[in-house]
Amino acid sequence: MRRAPAAAWLLLGAALAALLALSLFGGQTASPSTHSSTSDAADGTSALYRATGASGRPTARLLAGVIGRPHELLFIFSPSQPYSLEEARAVRRFVSGGGVLVYASEAVDPALEGELGLVRAGGSVRDLVAYAPGPLLAGVDEVSGGSAAEPFSAELPAQVPILRGPVKEVLALEMRVGSGLVIALADPLILCNGNLLRSDNSRFAADLLGLAPAGGYVAFDESHHAAVAPPAPTPPSGAAPWIIAIIWAVIAGYIALALRGRGFGPPIPLAPPRARSSAEYVDAVGTLLRRAGGRHQALEILVKSTRLRVGRRSPALSSELDAVAAQTAGASERELLDAARTLHQIVERA
């Protein structure tokens, strides 16, 4: 019995290992991003930070939560550590004193948004594409994001939408707070590394940087970007049912292939070759001649060989040979046998 090839075993073993790994670790989720200016990942904002420095503006990272008047333009991206009420009030004082705040977060920071008067409309927007509703942003017609963002509800008279989604949801707005300005974005990915070259995102970023007065500081708040521990692995019991079903199918196929490759009992050796008798060869030749209709050829051979032997001893018998050959033309097997006997008798008489 043929055994399963080694390649089949290797292929099934690899598939089983891959499915087990998928069931064990496929349930893990990536750590939430904070869109930090120190990150070069696609969802980081290091490119915006470097572009700010390359423009000649003084650039700083706030690592201790100190917000002061020298920072004319402040970026706050998706705080992973919520702002306290006192910190939120410090941000409002910064804006009221003439500072410009760009706040971009896909989720709500209760203290900060409550202090600034920002209200979310509820629901979420995915694969975000936003459009400028008017000529408020120079050269910006469309921006592209991609996170699950919660749009704003621009209900106050001071809140002016500057980016709207396909169904008019407010994805970015500006509002005056005291003598300063707040730009609020529902999706920070618009300004992140992986999206700056999409649509008009880079022009939008340049417009925001242009809000800083000449010679003023541009600061990025990193004091609320704490490292987030990765989530615990999802136990195998939480694997999707279809993954478990595929694993069982592969195991069943593996066992079936193993059973199919097993032999039932010891192997039976082939019988040794035996010597064939000369009668078998004669019978085989006769069978071939009979199937091919070779009676006439056989008679000619017999007559010719008999003529050679008789012609040397007794030429007078040649006429008898001719008569035998004439009588047996088209003869049956029985007549051919009688003619052979007659030829044998002629040979004996000679």
One Martini backbone bead per residue (centre of mass of N, CA, C, O) as a GRO file, in nm:
protein
  350
    1MET     BB    1   0.098   0.035   0.021
    2ARG     BB    2   0.066   0.361  -0.006
    3ARG     BB    3   0.224   0.636   0.114
    4ALA     BB    4   0.236   0.933   0.235
    5PRO     BB    5   0.378   1.207   0.163
    6ALA     BB    6   0.582   1.429   0.322
    7ALA     BB    7   0.450   1.694   0.219
    8ALA     BB    8   0.170   1.645   0.344
    9TRP     BB    9   0.258   1.647   0.638
   10LEU     BB   10   0.384   1.930   0.641
   11LEU     BB   11   0.134   2.088   0.550
   12LEU     BB   12  -0.058   2.002   0.780
   13GLY     BB   13   0.123   2.093   1.015
   14ALA     BB   14   0.136   2.395   0.939
   15ALA     BB   15  -0.169   2.451   0.942
   16LEU     BB   16  -0.216   2.374   1.236
   17ALA     BB   17  -0.020   2.578   1.364
   18ALA     BB   18  -0.152   2.835   1.246
   19LEU     BB   19  -0.436   2.794   1.371
   20LEU     BB   20  -0.346   2.788   1.664
   21ALA     BB   21  -0.219   3.071   1.666
   22LEU     BB   22  -0.477   3.221   1.584
   23SER     BB   23  -0.649   3.128   1.831
   24LEU     BB   24  -0.448   3.241   2.054
   25PHE     BB   25  -0.363   3.546   1.905
   26GLY     BB   26  -0.602   3.678   1.728
   27GLY     BB   27  -0.750   3.840   1.979
   28GLN     BB   28  -0.563   4.056   1.969
   29THR     BB   29  -0.492   4.397   2.037
   30ALA     BB   30  -0.392   4.692   1.981
   31SER     BB   31  -0.253   4.952   2.098
   32PRO     BB   32  -0.334   5.249   2.177
   33SER     BB   33  -0.303   5.553   2.039
   34THR     BB   34  -0.136   5.892   2.090
   35HIS     BB   35   0.004   6.058   1.869
   36SER     BB   36   0.300   6.105   1.897
   37SER     BB   37   0.590   6.313   1.840
   38THR     BB   38   0.790   6.046   1.896
   39SER     BB   39   0.649   5.900   1.655
   40ASP     BB   40   0.714   5.705   1.340
   41ALA     BB   41   0.456   5.610   1.292
   42ALA     BB   42   0.166   5.633   1.117
   43ASP     BB   43   0.021   5.748   1.406
   44GLY     BB   44   0.217   5.965   1.423
   45THR     BB   45   0.377   6.322   1.474
   46SER     BB   46   0.680   6.369   1.381
   47ALA     BB   47   0.652   6.521   1.110
   48LEU     BB   48   0.519   6.774   1.224
   49TYR     BB   49   0.747   6.847   1.417
   50ARG     BB   50   0.975   6.873   1.204
   51ALA     BB   51   0.833   7.083   1.023
   52THR     BB   52   0.830   7.303   1.237
   53GLY     BB   53   1.139   7.325   1.271
   54ALA     BB   54   1.203   7.375   0.959
   55SER     BB   55   1.044   7.664   0.963
   56GLY     BB   56   1.184   7.822   1.227
   57ARG     BB   57   1.033   7.736   1.470
   58PRO     BB   58   0.985   7.714   1.790
   59THR     BB   59   1.023   7.393   1.956
   60ALA     BB   60   0.817   7.189   2.181
   61ARG     BB   61   0.799   6.965   2.465
   62LEU     BB   62   0.555   6.867   2.694
   63LEU     BB   63   0.635   6.682   3.004
   64ALA     BB   64   0.487   6.856   3.271
   65GLY     BB   65   0.227   7.040   3.205
   66VAL     BB   66   0.342   7.319   3.112
   67ILE     BB   67   0.147   7.617   3.056
   68GLY     BB   68   0.241   7.897   2.867
   69ARG     BB   69   0.271   8.192   2.692
   70PRO     BB   70   0.509   8.114   2.485
   71HIS     BB   71   0.293   7.919   2.370
   72GLU     BB   72   0.119   7.997   2.089
   73LEU     BB   73   0.118   7.685   1.992
   74LEU     BB   74  -0.101   7.401   2.064
   75PHE     BB   75  -0.072   7.047   2.079
   76ILE     BB   76  -0.342   6.799   2.116
   77PHE     BB   77  -0.320   6.438   2.136
   78SER     BB   78  -0.485   6.193   2.249
   79PRO     BB   79  -0.532   6.138   2.557
   80SER     BB   80  -0.441   5.874   2.779
   81GLN     BB   81  -0.447   6.094   3.002
   82PRO     BB   82  -0.651   6.257   3.170
   83TYR     BB   83  -0.765   6.552   3.244
   84SER     BB   84  -0.776   6.768   3.475
   85LEU     BB   85  -0.939   7.032   3.591
   86GLU     BB   86  -0.687   7.211   3.627
   87GLU     BB   87  -0.561   7.160   3.348
   88ALA     BB   88  -0.802   7.260   3.182
   89ARG     BB   89  -0.791   7.551   3.294
   90ALA     BB   90  -0.505   7.613   3.187
   91VAL     BB   91  -0.581   7.591   2.890
   92ARG     BB   92  -0.793   7.816   2.890
   93ARG     BB   93  -0.602   8.041   2.977
   94PHE     BB   94  -0.417   8.022   2.735
   95VAL     BB   95  -0.634   8.099   2.527
   96SER     BB   96  -0.748   8.361   2.656
   97GLY     BB   97  -0.448   8.497   2.630
   98GLY     BB   98  -0.388   8.413   2.294
   99GLY     BB   99  -0.386   8.129   2.226
  100VAL     BB  100  -0.334   7.830   2.027
  101LEU     BB  101  -0.553   7.546   1.977
  102VAL     BB  102  -0.490   7.196   1.888
  103TYR     BB  103  -0.752   6.958   1.902
  104ALA     BB  104  -0.701   6.592   1.876
  105SER     BB  105  -0.977   6.353   1.901
  106GLU     BB  106  -1.164   6.046   1.896
  107ALA     BB  107  -1.207   6.107   2.198
  108VAL     BB  108  -1.319   6.183   2.511
  109ASP     BB  109  -1.232   6.463   2.723
  110PRO     BB  110  -1.410   6.577   2.974
  111ALA     BB  111  -1.255   6.820   3.100
  112LEU     BB  112  -1.154   6.967   2.845
  113GLU     BB  113  -1.423   6.985   2.681
  114GLY     BB  114  -1.588   7.120   2.907
  115GLU     BB  115  -1.407   7.382   2.929
  116LEU     BB  116  -1.439   7.449   2.604
  117GLY     BB  117  -1.736   7.359   2.492
  118LEU     BB  118  -1.742   7.063   2.393
  119VAL     BB  119  -1.958   6.863   2.175
  120ARG     BB  120  -2.090   6.561   2.108
  121ALA     BB  121  -2.312   6.391   1.876
  122GLY     BB  122  -2.262   6.109   1.830
  123GLY     BB  123  -2.129   5.847   1.729
  124SER     BB  124  -1.965   5.743   1.413
  125VAL     BB  125  -1.666   5.763   1.199
  126ARG     BB  126  -1.549   5.603   0.905
  127ASP     BB  127  -1.337   5.657   0.676
  128LEU     BB  128  -1.242   5.949   0.666
  129VAL     BB  129  -1.403   6.225   0.481
  130ALA     BB  130  -1.337   6.569   0.437
  131TYR     BB  131  -1.490   6.901   0.397
  132ALA     BB  132  -1.490   7.220   0.292
  133PRO     BB  133  -1.757   7.455   0.326
  134GLY     BB  134  -1.532   7.681   0.274
  135PRO     BB  135  -1.295   7.962   0.256
  136LEU     BB  136  -1.113   7.892   0.533
  137LEU     BB  137  -0.908   7.707   0.366
  138ALA     BB  138  -0.621   7.711   0.205
  139GLY     BB  139  -0.634   7.466  -0.045
  140VAL     BB  140  -0.888   7.310   0.090
  141ASP     BB  141  -1.111   7.033   0.003
  142GLU     BB  142  -0.964   6.759   0.121
  143VAL     BB  143  -0.964   6.506   0.376
  144SER     BB  144  -0.783   6.224   0.536
  145GLY     BB  145  -0.839   5.946   0.738
  146GLY     BB  146  -0.978   5.653   0.956
  147SER     BB  147  -1.102   5.668   1.215
  148ALA     BB  148  -1.310   5.640   1.495
  149ALA     BB  149  -1.510   5.911   1.500
  150GLU     BB  150  -1.645   6.183   1.696
  151PRO     BB  151  -1.850   6.413   1.639
  152PHE     BB  152  -1.959   6.731   1.647
  153SER     BB  153  -2.160   6.992   1.817
  154ALA     BB  154  -2.239   7.300   1.663
  155GLU     BB  155  -2.419   7.521   1.881
  156LEU     BB  156  -2.248   7.757   1.903
  157PRO     BB  157  -2.183   8.064   1.766
  158ALA     BB  158  -1.855   8.031   1.791
  159GLN     BB  159  -1.898   7.768   1.621
  160VAL     BB  160  -1.708   7.675   1.327
  161PRO     BB  161  -1.720   7.491   1.063
  162ILE     BB  162  -1.440   7.333   0.857
  163LEU     BB  163  -1.539   7.023   0.867
  164ARG     BB  164  -1.713   6.781   0.666
  165GLY     BB  165  -1.898   6.526   0.600
  166PRO     BB  166  -2.107   6.355   0.385
  167VAL     BB  167  -2.351   6.424   0.625
  168LYS     BB  168  -2.254   6.699   0.779
  169GLU     BB  169  -2.062   6.632   0.981
  170VAL     BB  170  -1.862   6.749   1.245
  171LEU     BB  171  -1.492   6.731   1.223
  172ALA     BB  172  -1.442   7.051   1.235
  173LEU     BB  173  -1.354   7.338   1.447
  174GLU     BB  174  -1.400   7.685   1.539
  175MET     BB  175  -1.308   7.895   1.833
  176ARG     BB  176  -1.361   8.150   2.052
  177VAL     BB  177  -1.141   8.223   2.344
  178GLY     BB  178  -1.136   8.510   2.399
  179SER     BB  179  -0.819   8.588   2.243
  180GLY     BB  180  -0.842   8.305   2.128
  181LEU     BB  181  -0.792   7.971   1.967
  182VAL     BB  182  -0.992   7.685   1.855
  183ILE     BB  183  -0.901   7.360   1.722
  184ALA     BB  184  -1.121   7.092   1.638
  185LEU     BB  185  -1.064   6.734   1.607
  186ALA     BB  186  -1.203   6.411   1.546
  187ASP     BB  187  -0.932   6.340   1.363
  188PRO     BB  188  -0.585   6.288   1.396
  189LEU     BB  189  -0.494   6.140   1.124
  190ILE     BB  190  -0.465   6.389   0.941
  191LEU     BB  191  -0.169   6.458   1.106
  192CYS     BB  192  -0.033   6.201   1.038
  193ASN     BB  193   0.215   6.036   0.883
  194GLY     BB  194   0.031   5.842   0.689
  195ASN     BB  195  -0.159   6.122   0.586
  196LEU     BB  196  -0.009   6.383   0.479
  197LEU     BB  197  -0.019   6.284   0.153
  198ARG     BB  198  -0.320   6.306   0.162
  199SER     BB  199  -0.473   6.491  -0.018
  200ASP     BB  200  -0.492   6.803   0.189
  201ASN     BB  201  -0.327   6.763   0.457
  202SER     BB  202  -0.070   6.942   0.430
  203ARG     BB  203  -0.224   7.211   0.396
  204PHE     BB  204  -0.371   7.196   0.662
  205ALA     BB  205  -0.116   7.194   0.837
  206ALA     BB  206  -0.008   7.469   0.734
  207ASP     BB  207  -0.248   7.637   0.835
  208LEU     BB  208  -0.202   7.575   1.135
  209LEU     BB  209   0.092   7.686   1.154
  210GLY     BB  210  -0.002   7.981   1.061
  211LEU     BB  211  -0.132   8.063   1.350
  212ALA     BB  212   0.137   8.134   1.437
  213PRO     BB  213   0.323   8.362   1.539
  214ALA     BB  214   0.589   8.525   1.487
  215GLY     BB  215   0.822   8.360   1.697
  216GLY     BB  216   0.650   8.152   1.810
  217TYR     BB  217   0.558   7.891   1.980
  218VAL     BB  218   0.563   7.527   1.940
  219ALA     BB  219   0.359   7.286   2.102
  220PHE     BB  220   0.376   6.948   2.249
  221ASP     BB  221   0.173   6.741   2.430
  222GLU     BB  222   0.329   6.469   2.642
  223SER     BB  223   0.207   6.443   2.944
  224HIS     BB  224  -0.058   6.249   2.825
  225HIS     BB  225   0.156   6.012   2.716
  226ALA     BB  226   0.124   5.711   2.809
  227ALA     BB  227   0.213   5.407   2.846
  228VAL     BB  228   0.062   5.121   2.699
  229ALA     BB  229  -0.043   4.830   2.784
  230PRO     BB  230  -0.081   4.538   2.671
  231PRO     BB  231  -0.299   4.314   2.616
  232ALA     BB  232  -0.423   4.034   2.699
  233PRO     BB  233  -0.452   3.737   2.599
  234THR     BB  234  -0.668   3.549   2.435
  235PRO     BB  235  -0.828   3.291   2.497
  236PRO     BB  236  -0.915   3.008   2.331
  237SER     BB  237  -1.226   3.033   2.404
  238GLY     BB  238  -1.238   3.316   2.222
  239ALA     BB  239  -1.255   3.191   1.970
  240ALA     BB  240  -1.370   3.152   1.681
  241PRO     BB  241  -1.574   2.913   1.553
  242TRP     BB  242  -1.438   2.883   1.269
  243ILE     BB  243  -1.157   2.814   1.379
  244ILE     BB  244  -1.230   2.557   1.531
  245ALA     BB  245  -1.344   2.406   1.285
  246ILE     BB  246  -1.082   2.403   1.119
  247ILE     BB  247  -0.907   2.253   1.320
  248TRP     BB  248  -1.076   1.991   1.321
  249ALA     BB  249  -1.047   1.935   1.018
  250VAL     BB  250  -0.738   1.906   1.017
  251ILE     BB  251  -0.720   1.678   1.222
  252ALA     BB  252  -0.889   1.476   1.062
  253GLY     BB  253  -0.707   1.474   0.809
  254TYR     BB  254  -0.452   1.380   0.953
  255ILE     BB  255  -0.564   1.107   1.054
  256ALA     BB  256  -0.653   0.995   0.779
  257LEU     BB  257  -0.370   0.999   0.650
  258ALA     BB  258  -0.239   0.811   0.857
  259LEU     BB  259  -0.426   0.564   0.808
  260ARG     BB  260  -0.377   0.540   0.495
  261GLY     BB  261  -0.051   0.484   0.541
  262ARG     BB  262  -0.121   0.212   0.657
  263GLY     BB  263  -0.057  -0.115   0.708
  264PHE     BB  264  -0.205  -0.451   0.665
  265GLY     BB  265   0.021  -0.604   0.769
  266PRO     BB  266   0.239  -0.782   0.619
  267PRO     BB  267   0.419  -0.807   0.353
  268ILE     BB  268   0.381  -0.952   0.030
  269PRO     BB  269   0.560  -1.141  -0.158
  270LEU     BB  270   0.676  -1.219  -0.449
  271ALA     BB  271   0.681  -1.450  -0.679
  272PRO     BB  272   0.889  -1.656  -0.808
  273PRO     BB  273   1.036  -1.730  -1.086
  274ARG     BB  274   0.963  -1.957  -1.351
  275ALA     BB  275   1.021  -2.205  -1.562
  276ARG     BB  276   0.974  -2.261  -1.900
  277SER     BB  277   0.849  -2.453  -2.136
  278SER     BB  278   0.859  -2.542  -2.470
  279ALA     BB  279   0.550  -2.582  -2.506
  280GLU     BB  280   0.471  -2.285  -2.452
  281TYR     BB  281   0.610  -2.165  -2.697
  282VAL     BB  282   0.466  -2.332  -2.912
  283ASP     BB  283   0.182  -2.241  -2.833
  284ALA     BB  284   0.228  -1.941  -2.880
  285VAL     BB  285   0.300  -1.958  -3.181
  286GLY     BB  286   0.042  -2.099  -3.271
  287THR     BB  287  -0.153  -1.880  -3.179
  288LEU     BB  288  -0.042  -1.654  -3.357
  289LEU     BB  289  -0.087  -1.799  -3.630
  290ARG     BB  290  -0.393  -1.839  -3.601
  291ARG     BB  291  -0.468  -1.535  -3.567
  292ALA     BB  292  -0.305  -1.459  -3.848
  293GLY     BB  293  -0.343  -1.679  -4.074
  294GLY     BB  294  -0.064  -1.897  -4.110
  295ARG     BB  295  -0.104  -2.161  -4.284
  296HIS     BB  296   0.030  -2.099  -4.556
  297GLN     BB  297   0.313  -2.041  -4.441
  298ALA     BB  298   0.355  -2.317  -4.310
  299LEU     BB  299   0.336  -2.486  -4.570
  300GLU     BB  300   0.569  -2.356  -4.720
  301ILE     BB  301   0.784  -2.435  -4.518
  302LEU     BB  302   0.747  -2.740  -4.535
  303VAL     BB  303   0.788  -2.778  -4.840
  304LYS     BB  304   1.070  -2.648  -4.862
  305SER     BB  305   1.219  -2.830  -4.663
  306THR     BB  306   1.144  -3.097  -4.806
  307ARG     BB  307   1.269  -3.033  -5.083
  308LEU     BB  308   1.561  -3.009  -4.991
  309ARG     BB  309   1.585  -3.308  -4.889
  310VAL     BB  310   1.466  -3.468  -5.137
  311GLY     BB  311   1.626  -3.353  -5.385
  312ARG     BB  312   1.903  -3.489  -5.303
  313ARG     BB  313   1.796  -3.799  -5.296
  314SER     BB  314   1.489  -3.772  -5.461
  315PRO     BB  315   1.373  -3.626  -5.742
  316ALA     BB  316   1.099  -3.795  -5.794
  317LEU     BB  317   0.938  -3.662  -5.539
  318SER     BB  318   0.862  -3.371  -5.636
  319SER     BB  319   0.576  -3.426  -5.753
  320GLU     BB  320   0.445  -3.490  -5.478
  321LEU     BB  321   0.493  -3.218  -5.353
  322ASP     BB  322   0.322  -3.055  -5.551
  323ALA     BB  323   0.055  -3.203  -5.489
  324VAL     BB  324   0.036  -3.127  -5.192
  325ALA     BB  325   0.041  -2.817  -5.233
  326ALA     BB  326  -0.218  -2.807  -5.414
  327GLN     BB  327  -0.427  -2.948  -5.213
  328THR     BB  328  -0.352  -2.731  -4.957
  329ALA     BB  329  -0.483  -2.486  -5.065
  330GLY     BB  330  -0.673  -2.349  -4.823
  331ALA     BB  331  -0.654  -2.512  -4.578
  332SER     BB  332  -0.713  -2.651  -4.300
  333GLU     BB  333  -0.594  -2.761  -4.009
  334ARG     BB  334  -0.646  -3.058  -4.069
  335GLU     BB  335  -0.516  -3.063  -4.356
  336LEU     BB  336  -0.243  -2.963  -4.262
  337LEU     BB  337  -0.179  -3.206  -4.087
  338ASP     BB  338  -0.192  -3.421  -4.315
  339ALA     BB  339   0.029  -3.292  -4.492
  340ALA     BB  340   0.256  -3.323  -4.283
  341ARG     BB  341   0.250  -3.628  -4.276
  342THR     BB  342   0.309  -3.676  -4.578
  343LEU     BB  343   0.582  -3.531  -4.576
  344HIS     BB  344   0.711  -3.723  -4.371
  345GLN     BB  345   0.686  -3.980  -4.545
  346ILE     BB  346   0.860  -3.879  -4.781
  347VAL     BB  347   1.117  -3.849  -4.620
  348GLU     BB  348   1.141  -4.151  -4.541
  349ARG     BB  349   1.157  -4.265  -4.836
  350ALA     BB  350   1.422  -4.103  -4.909
   0.00000   0.00000   0.00000
